Coordinates of C-alpha atoms in Angstrom, one line a residue:
L216 CA 0.0 0.0 0.0
C217 CA 2.8 2.4 0.8
V218 CA 4.4 1.7 -2.5
F219 CA 1.1 2.4 -4.3
L220 CA 0.7 5.7 -2.5
L221 CA 4.2 6.8 -3.4
L222 CA 3.5 5.9 -7.1
W223 CA 0.1 7.6 -7.1
A224 CA 1.2 10.9 -5.4
P225 CA 2.2 13.7 -7.7
A226 CA 5.9 14.3 -8.1
R227 CA 7.3 17.1 -5.9
S228 CA 10.7 18.8 -6.0
L229 CA 12.6 20.9 -3.6
C230 CA 13.0 24.7 -4.0
C231 CA 16.6 25.5 -5.0
Q232 CA 16.8 28.3 -2.5
C233 CA 14.8 27.4 0.6
G234 CA 14.4 23.6 0.1
V235 CA 10.7 23.5 0.6
P236 CA 8.9 20.8 -1.4
I237 CA 6.9 22.3 -4.2
P238 CA 5.2 21.1 -7.4
P239 CA 7.7 21.1 -10.2
N240 CA 7.9 24.3 -12.2
A241 CA 10.2 25.8 -14.9
A242 CA 12.0 28.0 -12.4
N243 CA 12.3 25.3 -9.7
V244 CA 11.7 28.0 -7.2
C245 CA 8.8 28.4 -4.7
V246 CA 6.3 31.2 -4.9
G247 CA 7.7 33.0 -1.8
C248 CA 11.2 33.0 -3.1
L249 CA 10.1 34.0 -6.6
R250 CA 8.2 37.0 -5.3
G251 CA 11.3 37.9 -3.3
Q252 CA 13.3 38.0 -6.4
V253 CA 10.8 39.4 -8.9
D254 CA 8.1 42.1 -8.4
I255 CA 5.8 42.1 -11.5
T256 CA 4.1 45.3 -10.2
E257 CA 7.3 47.2 -10.5
G258 CA 6.8 50.3 -12.6
I259 CA 3.1 50.5 -11.9
P260 CA 2.4 53.6 -9.8
K261 CA 0.7 52.9 -6.4
Q262 CA -0.5 56.5 -6.0
V263 CA -2.2 58.4 -8.8
T264 CA -3.9 61.8 -8.9
V265 CA -7.5 62.3 -10.3
H266 CA -8.9 65.8 -10.9
F267 CA -12.5 66.6 -9.9
C268 CA -14.6 69.7 -10.4
K269 CA -16.7 70.4 -7.4
Q270 CA -19.0 72.8 -9.2
C271 CA -20.3 70.4 -11.9
E272 CA -19.1 67.2 -10.2
R273 CA -17.2 65.9 -13.2
Y274 CA -13.8 64.1 -13.5
L275 CA -11.1 65.1 -15.9
Q276 CA -10.3 62.5 -18.5
P277 CA -7.0 63.6 -20.1
P278 CA -6.2 65.5 -22.1
G279 CA -9.2 67.9 -21.8
T280 CA -12.5 66.0 -21.5
W281 CA -14.7 66.2 -18.4
I282 CA -17.1 63.4 -17.8
Q283 CA -19.8 62.7 -15.2
C284 CA -19.1 59.6 -13.1
A285 CA -20.8 58.2 -10.0
L286 CA -18.8 56.7 -7.2
E287 CA -17.7 53.0 -7.9
S288 CA -19.3 53.1 -11.3
R289 CA -18.0 51.4 -14.5
E290 CA -17.2 54.8 -16.0
L291 CA -15.1 55.8 -13.0
L292 CA -13.3 52.4 -13.1
A293 CA -12.4 52.9 -16.8
L294 CA -11.2 56.4 -16.1
C295 CA -8.9 55.2 -13.3
L296 CA -7.5 52.4 -15.4
K297 CA -6.7 54.8 -18.2
K298 CA -4.6 56.8 -15.8
I299 CA -2.2 53.7 -15.5
K300 CA -2.8 52.2 -18.9
A301 CA 0.8 52.7 -20.0
S302 CA 2.2 50.9 -17.0
L303 CA -0.3 48.0 -17.3
S304 CA 0.9 47.2 -20.8
R305 CA 3.8 45.1 -19.4
V306 CA 1.5 42.8 -17.4
R307 CA -1.8 41.0 -18.0
L308 CA -4.8 42.5 -16.1
I309 CA -7.0 39.8 -14.6
D310 CA -9.4 41.6 -12.4
A311 CA -10.1 45.2 -11.1
G312 CA -12.5 46.5 -8.5
F313 CA -13.1 49.3 -6.0
I314 CA -12.3 49.1 -2.3
W315 CA -14.9 51.0 -0.3
T316 CA -13.7 54.4 1.1
E317 CA -15.5 57.2 2.8
P318 CA -17.2 59.4 0.2
H319 CA -15.7 62.6 1.7
S320 CA -12.2 61.2 2.1
K321 CA -11.0 62.3 -1.3
R322 CA -9.5 58.9 -1.8
L323 CA -10.3 56.1 -4.3
K324 CA -8.8 52.7 -3.9
L325 CA -8.5 50.1 -6.7
K326 CA -7.7 46.5 -6.2
L327 CA -5.9 45.0 -9.2
T328 CA -5.0 41.4 -10.1
V329 CA -2.2 41.0 -12.7
Q330 CA -0.2 38.2 -14.2
K331 CA 3.2 38.1 -15.8
E332 CA 5.6 35.5 -17.2
V333 CA 8.8 35.5 -15.3
I334 CA 11.9 33.1 -15.1
N335 CA 11.9 30.2 -17.6
G336 CA 8.3 30.7 -18.6
A337 CA 6.8 30.6 -15.1
V338 CA 3.6 32.7 -14.7
L339 CA 3.3 34.8 -11.5
Q340 CA 0.0 36.3 -10.3
Q341 CA -0.1 39.2 -7.9
I342 CA -2.7 41.3 -6.2
F343 CA -2.0 44.9 -5.2
V344 CA -3.9 48.2 -4.4
V345 CA -3.6 51.5 -6.2
E346 CA -4.7 54.6 -4.3
Y347 CA -6.1 57.6 -6.2
M348 CA -6.0 61.0 -4.7
V349 CA -9.0 63.2 -5.8
V350 CA -7.7 66.8 -6.3
S351 CA -10.1 69.7 -6.9
Q352 CA -9.7 71.5 -10.1
M353 CA -12.3 73.9 -11.7
C354 CA -13.2 72.9 -15.3
E355 CA -13.2 75.4 -18.1
D356 CA -17.0 75.7 -18.2
C357 CA -17.3 76.4 -14.5
H358 CA -14.5 78.8 -14.7
R359 CA -16.3 80.8 -17.4
I360 CA -19.4 80.8 -15.2
E361 CA -17.5 82.1 -12.2
A362 CA -15.7 84.7 -14.2
K363 CA -19.0 86.2 -15.4
D364 CA -17.3 88.1 -18.1
F365 CA -16.4 85.4 -20.5
W366 CA -19.2 84.8 -23.0
K367 CA -19.6 84.0 -26.7
A368 CA -23.2 85.3 -27.2
V369 CA -25.7 87.6 -25.4
V370 CA -29.4 87.9 -25.8
Q371 CA -30.7 91.4 -25.0
V372 CA -34.4 91.3 -24.2
R373 CA -36.1 94.8 -24.1
Q374 CA -39.6 96.2 -23.7
K375 CA -40.2 99.9 -23.8
T376 CA -42.8 100.1 -21.0
L377 CA -43.0 101.2 -17.4
H378 CA -44.5 98.0 -16.2
K379 CA -42.7 94.6 -16.0
K380 CA -45.7 92.3 -16.1
T381 CA -44.5 90.7 -19.4
F382 CA -41.0 90.1 -17.9
Y383 CA -42.5 88.5 -14.8
Y384 CA -44.5 86.2 -17.1
L385 CA -41.4 85.4 -19.2
E386 CA -39.4 84.6 -16.1
Q387 CA -41.9 81.9 -15.1
L388 CA -41.9 80.4 -18.6
I389 CA -38.1 80.2 -18.6
L390 CA -38.1 78.5 -15.3
K391 CA -40.8 76.0 -16.3
H392 CA -38.9 75.0 -19.5
R393 CA -35.5 75.2 -17.8
L394 CA -34.0 77.5 -20.4
H395 CA -31.9 79.2 -17.8
Q396 CA -29.6 76.2 -17.2
N397 CA -27.2 77.1 -20.0
T398 CA -26.7 80.7 -19.1
L399 CA -23.4 82.0 -17.8
R400 CA -25.0 85.1 -16.3
I401 CA -28.4 86.9 -16.2
K402 CA -28.3 90.6 -15.7
E403 CA -31.3 92.8 -15.0
I404 CA -31.4 96.4 -16.2
H405 CA -34.1 99.0 -16.0
D406 CA -35.8 98.1 -19.3
G407 CA -35.0 94.4 -19.8
L408 CA -32.8 91.4 -19.2
D409 CA -29.4 90.3 -20.7
F410 CA -28.7 86.5 -21.0
Y411 CA -25.0 85.5 -21.5
Y412 CA -24.1 82.2 -23.1
S413 CA -20.9 80.3 -23.8
S414 CA -22.1 79.3 -27.3
K415 CA -24.1 80.9 -30.1
Q416 CA -26.4 77.8 -30.4
H417 CA -27.7 78.2 -26.8
A418 CA -28.4 81.9 -27.5
Q419 CA -30.2 81.1 -30.7
K420 CA -32.4 78.6 -28.8
M421 CA -33.4 81.3 -26.3
V422 CA -34.3 83.7 -29.2
D423 CA -36.5 81.1 -30.8
F424 CA -38.2 80.4 -27.5
L425 CA -38.9 84.1 -27.0
Q426 CA -40.4 84.6 -30.4
C427 CA -42.7 81.6 -29.8
T428 CA -43.7 82.9 -26.4
V429 CA -44.3 86.6 -26.7
P430 CA -44.9 88.9 -29.7
A431 CA -41.4 90.2 -30.5
R432 CA -38.9 90.9 -33.2
S433 CA -35.2 90.2 -33.2
K434 CA -32.0 91.1 -35.0
S435 CA -28.5 89.8 -34.6
S436 CA -25.0 91.0 -35.1
Q437 CA -21.5 89.7 -34.4
R438 CA -18.0 91.1 -33.7
L439 CA -14.7 89.5 -34.6
I440 CA -12.5 88.9 -31.6
S441 CA -9.6 86.9 -33.1
H442 CA -8.6 85.0 -36.2
D443 CA -6.1 82.2 -36.6
I444 CA -4.6 82.5 -40.1
H445 CA -3.0 79.1 -39.9
S446 CA -6.2 77.1 -39.1
N447 CA -8.6 79.6 -40.6
V448 CA -10.6 79.7 -37.3
Y449 CA -12.6 82.8 -36.5
N450 CA -13.7 83.8 -33.0
Y451 CA -16.8 85.9 -32.8
K452 CA -19.0 87.4 -30.1
S453 CA -22.7 87.4 -31.2
T454 CA -25.4 89.7 -29.9
F455 CA -29.1 89.1 -30.3
S456 CA -31.5 91.9 -29.7
V457 CA -35.1 90.9 -29.0
E458 CA -37.7 93.7 -28.7
I459 CA -41.0 92.8 -27.1
V460 CA -44.1 94.8 -28.1
P461 CA -44.6 97.7 -25.7
I462 CA -48.1 96.5 -24.6
C463 CA -48.9 95.0 -21.3
K464 CA -52.0 93.5 -19.7
D465 CA -54.6 96.1 -18.6
N466 CA -53.3 98.7 -21.1
V467 CA -55.8 100.9 -23.0
V468 CA -54.8 101.2 -26.6
C469 CA -56.0 103.1 -29.6
L470 CA -55.8 101.1 -32.9
S471 CA -55.4 102.6 -36.3
P472 CA -58.6 102.8 -38.4
K473 CA -57.2 100.3 -40.9
L474 CA -56.2 97.8 -38.2
A475 CA -59.6 98.1 -36.4
Q476 CA -61.4 97.5 -39.6
S477 CA -59.4 94.4 -40.4
L478 CA -60.2 93.0 -37.0
G479 CA -63.9 93.0 -37.6
N480 CA -64.8 96.7 -37.5
M481 CA -64.2 96.8 -33.7
S482 CA -63.8 100.1 -31.8
Q483 CA -60.4 101.8 -31.9
I484 CA -60.4 102.1 -28.1
C485 CA -59.7 98.6 -26.7
V486 CA -58.4 97.0 -23.6
C487 CA -55.5 94.5 -23.5
I488 CA -56.7 91.6 -21.4
R489 CA -53.7 89.3 -21.9
V490 CA -50.3 89.1 -23.5
T491 CA -49.1 85.6 -24.5
S492 CA -47.8 84.7 -27.9
T493 CA -50.3 87.3 -29.2
I494 CA -51.9 90.5 -27.9
H495 CA -55.4 89.7 -26.7
L496 CA -57.8 92.8 -27.1
I497 CA -61.4 93.3 -26.1
D498 CA -63.8 96.1 -27.1
P499 CA -65.5 97.1 -23.8
S500 CA -68.5 98.5 -25.7
T501 CA -69.3 95.3 -27.7
L502 CA -67.3 92.5 -26.1
Q503 CA -65.7 91.8 -29.4
I504 CA -62.2 90.2 -29.1
A505 CA -59.2 90.0 -31.3
E506 CA -55.7 88.6 -31.3
I507 CA -52.7 90.5 -32.8
D508 CA -49.5 88.7 -33.4
G509 CA -46.0 90.3 -33.6
N510 CA -45.9 90.6 -37.3
T511 CA -49.2 92.4 -37.5
Y512 CA -48.2 94.7 -34.7
W513 CA -45.0 95.8 -36.3
R514 CA -46.9 96.5 -39.5
H515 CA -49.5 98.6 -37.7
P516 CA -47.9 99.7 -34.5
F517 CA -49.9 101.4 -31.7
N518 CA -49.1 102.6 -28.2
S519 CA -50.7 102.5 -24.7
L520 CA -52.7 105.6 -23.9
F521 CA -52.1 105.5 -20.1
H522 CA -49.5 104.2 -17.6
P523 CA -50.5 101.9 -14.7
K524 CA -49.8 104.7 -12.3
Q525 CA -52.6 106.7 -13.9
L526 CA -55.3 104.2 -12.8
E527 CA -58.0 105.9 -10.7
E528 CA -60.4 104.3 -8.3
F529 CA -64.1 104.5 -9.0
I530 CA -67.2 103.4 -7.1
V531 CA -70.0 101.7 -9.0
M532 CA -73.3 103.7 -8.3
D533 CA -75.5 101.6 -10.6
I534 CA -75.0 98.9 -13.2
N535 CA -77.3 97.3 -15.8
R536 CA -76.5 94.1 -17.7
V537 CA -77.1 94.5 -21.4
Q538 CA -78.5 91.8 -23.5
E539 CA -76.3 90.7 -26.4
K540 CA -76.2 93.3 -29.1
R541 CA -76.8 92.5 -32.7
K542 CA -73.5 92.0 -34.6
G543 CA -72.7 94.5 -37.2
A544 CA -71.5 93.7 -40.7
G545 CA -68.2 91.8 -40.6
A546 CA -68.0 91.7 -36.8
G547 CA -65.7 89.3 -35.2
A548 CA -66.0 86.9 -32.3
R549 CA -67.2 87.9 -28.9
S550 CA -66.0 86.9 -25.5
N551 CA -68.0 84.3 -23.6
K552 CA -66.2 85.0 -20.3
H553 CA -67.3 88.6 -20.0
T554 CA -70.6 90.3 -19.6
L555 CA -71.5 93.6 -21.3
A556 CA -73.0 96.2 -18.9
E557 CA -73.8 99.9 -18.6
A558 CA -72.4 101.4 -15.5
W559 CA -72.6 104.8 -13.7
V560 CA -69.5 105.4 -11.6
R561 CA -68.1 108.1 -9.5
K562 CA -64.5 108.8 -8.5
T563 CA -63.7 108.1 -4.9
S564 CA -61.9 111.4 -4.8
E565 CA -65.1 113.2 -5.8
L566 CA -67.6 111.6 -3.4
D567 CA -68.5 115.1 -2.1
T568 CA -69.8 116.0 -5.6
D569 CA -72.6 114.8 -7.7
H570 CA -70.6 114.3 -10.8
Q571 CA -71.0 110.8 -12.3
Y572 CA -69.6 109.1 -15.4
F573 CA -71.4 106.7 -17.7
C574 CA -69.6 104.0 -19.6
N575 CA -69.9 100.6 -21.2
T576 CA -67.8 97.9 -19.5
H577 CA -66.9 94.3 -20.1
L578 CA -66.9 93.6 -16.3
G579 CA -70.6 93.1 -15.9
H580 CA -70.1 89.6 -14.5
I581 CA -68.2 90.7 -11.4
L582 CA -69.3 94.3 -10.7
N583 CA -72.2 95.2 -8.4
P584 CA -73.4 98.6 -7.0
G585 CA -71.0 99.7 -4.3
D586 CA -68.0 97.9 -5.6
L587 CA -64.7 99.6 -6.1
V588 CA -63.2 99.4 -9.6
L589 CA -60.0 100.8 -11.2
G590 CA -60.1 102.6 -14.5
F591 CA -58.9 105.4 -16.7
D592 CA -60.5 108.8 -17.0
L593 CA -60.5 109.8 -20.7
A594 CA -62.9 112.7 -20.3
N595 CA -60.4 114.8 -18.2
C596 CA -57.1 114.0 -19.8
N597 CA -55.0 115.1 -22.7
L598 CA -54.6 112.2 -25.1
N599 CA -51.2 112.5 -26.9
D600 CA -51.8 109.8 -29.4
E601 CA -51.7 109.9 -33.2
F602 CA -54.9 107.9 -33.8
A603 CA -56.8 109.1 -30.7
N604 CA -56.5 112.8 -31.8
K605 CA -58.1 112.0 -35.1
M606 CA -61.1 110.2 -33.7
N607 CA -64.5 111.6 -33.4
P608 CA -64.8 112.9 -29.8
H609 CA -68.3 111.2 -29.5
H610 CA -66.7 107.8 -30.1
I611 CA -64.2 108.2 -27.2
P612 CA -65.7 106.9 -23.9
D613 CA -65.5 109.0 -20.8
V614 CA -64.2 106.2 -18.6
V615 CA -62.7 102.8 -19.4
L616 CA -62.9 100.3 -16.5
I617 CA -60.1 97.9 -16.2
K618 CA -60.5 95.6 -13.1
K619 CA -62.3 95.3 -9.8
S620 CA -60.4 96.6 -6.8
Y621 CA -59.8 94.5 -3.7
D622 CA -58.0 95.0 -0.4
R623 CA -54.4 94.3 -1.3
S624 CA -53.1 93.7 2.2
K625 CA -55.8 91.1 2.8
R626 CA -54.9 89.3 -0.4
Q627 CA -51.3 89.2 0.6
R628 CA -52.0 87.7 4.0
R629 CA -54.3 85.0 2.5
R630 CA -51.9 84.1 -0.4
N631 CA -50.8 80.5 0.4
W632 CA -48.7 80.1 -2.8
K633 CA -45.4 81.4 -4.2
L634 CA -43.3 81.5 -7.3
K635 CA -39.7 80.8 -8.0
E636 CA -37.3 83.5 -9.4
L637 CA -34.3 83.5 -11.6
E638 CA -30.9 84.1 -10.1
R639 CA -29.8 87.3 -11.7
D640 CA -27.7 90.4 -11.1
R641 CA -29.9 93.4 -10.3
E642 CA -28.8 96.9 -11.1
G643 CA -30.7 100.1 -10.8
M644 CA -33.5 98.6 -8.7
D645 CA -36.7 100.6 -8.9
T646 CA -38.7 101.2 -5.7
D647 CA -41.9 100.4 -7.7
D648 CA -40.8 96.8 -8.5
E649 CA -42.5 95.3 -5.5
R650 CA -45.9 96.9 -6.4
Q651 CA -45.5 95.7 -10.0
Y652 CA -44.7 92.2 -8.8
Q653 CA -47.8 92.2 -6.6
D654 CA -49.9 93.3 -9.6
F655 CA -48.5 90.3 -11.5
L656 CA -49.5 87.9 -8.7
E657 CA -53.0 89.3 -8.7
D658 CA -53.2 88.8 -12.4
L659 CA -52.3 85.1 -11.9
E660 CA -55.2 84.8 -9.4
E661 CA -57.7 86.4 -11.7
D662 CA -56.7 84.8 -15.1
E663 CA -56.8 81.1 -15.3
A664 CA -55.4 81.0 -18.8
I665 CA -52.1 82.5 -17.7
R666 CA -51.9 80.2 -14.7
K667 CA -51.7 77.1 -16.9
N668 CA -48.3 78.2 -18.2
V669 CA -46.8 78.9 -14.8
N670 CA -45.5 76.6 -12.1
I671 CA -47.2 77.6 -8.8
Y672 CA -45.9 76.2 -5.5
R673 CA -47.7 75.9 -2.2
N674 CA -46.4 78.0 0.6
A675 CA -46.3 75.9 3.7
D676 CA -45.8 79.0 5.9
V677 CA -49.3 80.3 5.2
P678 CA -52.2 78.2 6.7
V679 CA -54.8 76.8 4.3
E680 CA -58.2 78.5 4.5
S681 CA -61.5 77.4 3.0
D682 CA -62.5 78.7 -0.4
T683 CA -66.1 79.4 0.6
D684 CA -65.7 83.2 0.5
D685 CA -67.5 83.9 -2.8
D686 CA -67.5 87.7 -2.3
G687 CA -63.7 87.9 -1.7
P688 CA -61.0 88.2 -4.3
P689 CA -60.2 85.4 -6.7
R690 CA -57.9 82.7 -5.3
I691 CA -55.9 79.8 -6.6
S692 CA -57.1 76.3 -5.6
L693 CA -54.8 73.8 -4.0
A694 CA -55.3 71.5 -7.0
E695 CA -53.3 74.0 -9.1
M696 CA -50.3 74.1 -6.8
L697 CA -47.2 72.0 -6.8
E698 CA -45.3 70.8 -3.8
D699 CA -41.9 72.4 -3.5
L700 CA -39.0 70.0 -3.2
H701 CA -37.0 70.0 0.1
I702 CA -34.2 67.6 0.8
S703 CA -34.1 66.8 4.5
Q704 CA -31.7 64.7 6.5
D705 CA -34.2 61.9 6.6
A706 CA -33.8 61.4 2.9
T707 CA -30.2 60.2 3.0
G708 CA -29.4 60.0 6.7
G709 CA -26.5 61.4 8.7
E710 CA -23.4 61.9 6.6
G711 CA -25.3 61.6 3.3
A712 CA -27.5 64.5 4.2
S713 CA -24.5 66.8 4.7
M714 CA -23.2 65.7 1.4
M715 CA -26.5 66.4 -0.4
T716 CA -26.5 70.0 1.0

C-alpha cells in the first residue's frame, strides 16, 4: 500500500533556494522566493492623482475631457484604469474593482490582479492596491461661469414700457422650460434682461423660444474677436437683440382705423386683457375680441394711452347688464367669459360732488353697485396719441374700467402660494418693482389661462383656508399648486444629508 501511494502521489521537488517541497515548475523556485526576487508590479504607480470639479461634479479625462461619473461606477473604473494604462501594458490585467472608502475622504482605492511570465516561462500572479487622490480643479465651463465676463453670445431682451408684467411672465416660462440652465449670467437692467451664453447655439435657442412665447422681433450682429490665419478659425461674439411689443396687460390702446377695420370693425379704443404669444384685445363696448401677433403689430404699431400709475379708483353707483347686441357687418368673435353692462360710476376722490360718469364695460359679470373698480378717466385727460387725436370725440368713452379693486393687504395675507425666481444680477432697482410684482401675482389669481403656463408652488408657511368666501378676491385652488422639493436629513441619513446639501 505504501508503494502504491508513493507511485500515485504527484511528483514534488525541492526549492533550489529554501528547500521547501513544491510542485515542479520551470524556475524550480517556490512562490515565496520567486516574489522575493521578482516584483511584477514594479513600474506600476501605487498613488495616482485624479482631478475633480466640485461645481459640476465631473472628473477630468486627459487631455481635456470632463465626464460625469458616479462613485464605484464602471465609468469611473475605466477612467482610473486609463490613468495607469501605459504601466499596465507590461502585465496582464486579470481583475479590477473598488475598495470602499469614505465618500468625503478624497480617496479612491482600486484592487488589481495582474499576471506576468517570469523566469523560464513561469507565470506569476499578484494582487495589489492603487490609491487615487482626488484633487479639486475647476473645469473650463465652470471657470467661465464664475468669471461672469467670458461669453460668446448675449441675448438682450427689451420692452419699452414702465410695467414689468410681461417680464415676470417670461421669467416663469423660462423657469418652467429650464432654459436658464445654459446661461453663464443673467443681468437685469431698467428696461429688460441680458442673458449671457458660452455658445451661439444656446443663445439662438433662447431667441427662438422668446419669439414663440411673446410677440417680439429680433435682430443679430457679431463682432470679430480673433482670427487664426493658420487654421482659418474665427472667434466671434454674437449679440441678439429681442424687442417685445410695448403693450402689457390692462393697457388701454387706440388702434389705427385700418387695423380696427381688419379686426372685424371693432372700436379703436380697446383694452388688452392678456399678452401671450399674441396680444389679446377686447372692445369694452361690444365684447368683441381680437388677437394680434407680432408681425401684425410691427406693420400697424400702436401705443398704450395710459400708464399703470394713472389708474384711478371709482365706485359703482349703478350697473345694468345689457342683452347681447346685434352684430354688425363683418363683426368678429365675442368673449364668452365677460358680460356687457352699462355702468354709472363716481370717482372716490369726488364723493363730495354729484358728478358721475357713464360707460360701457366688459366687467358686468363681477361688478355690483357699491364695488370699487380701477379705470382710466379719458374725459379729463389730454390724449397725446396719433390715432386718438383723429377720432370723433363722441366715439371716445369718458371712462374705461379695467379691473375690480380688492383689499391688497388682505390678499397678501391669504396668499398661500409662491413662485420661483431667476438668479440674476440686479442693477438700478426701482422702488416700484414690489408693487408691480404684486400686480402680476394678482393677475395670476384672476386669469386662469395664464396660470396654466406657470408653475405655482404651495407656501407651507401660510395656513390653508377654506374657499367658501364667494365675495372675496379670486384665489388659486390647492389642486393647481405644486409641492416644492425640500431635501431633508431623513432622505439620505446622517453623513449623506450633509453631502447632499
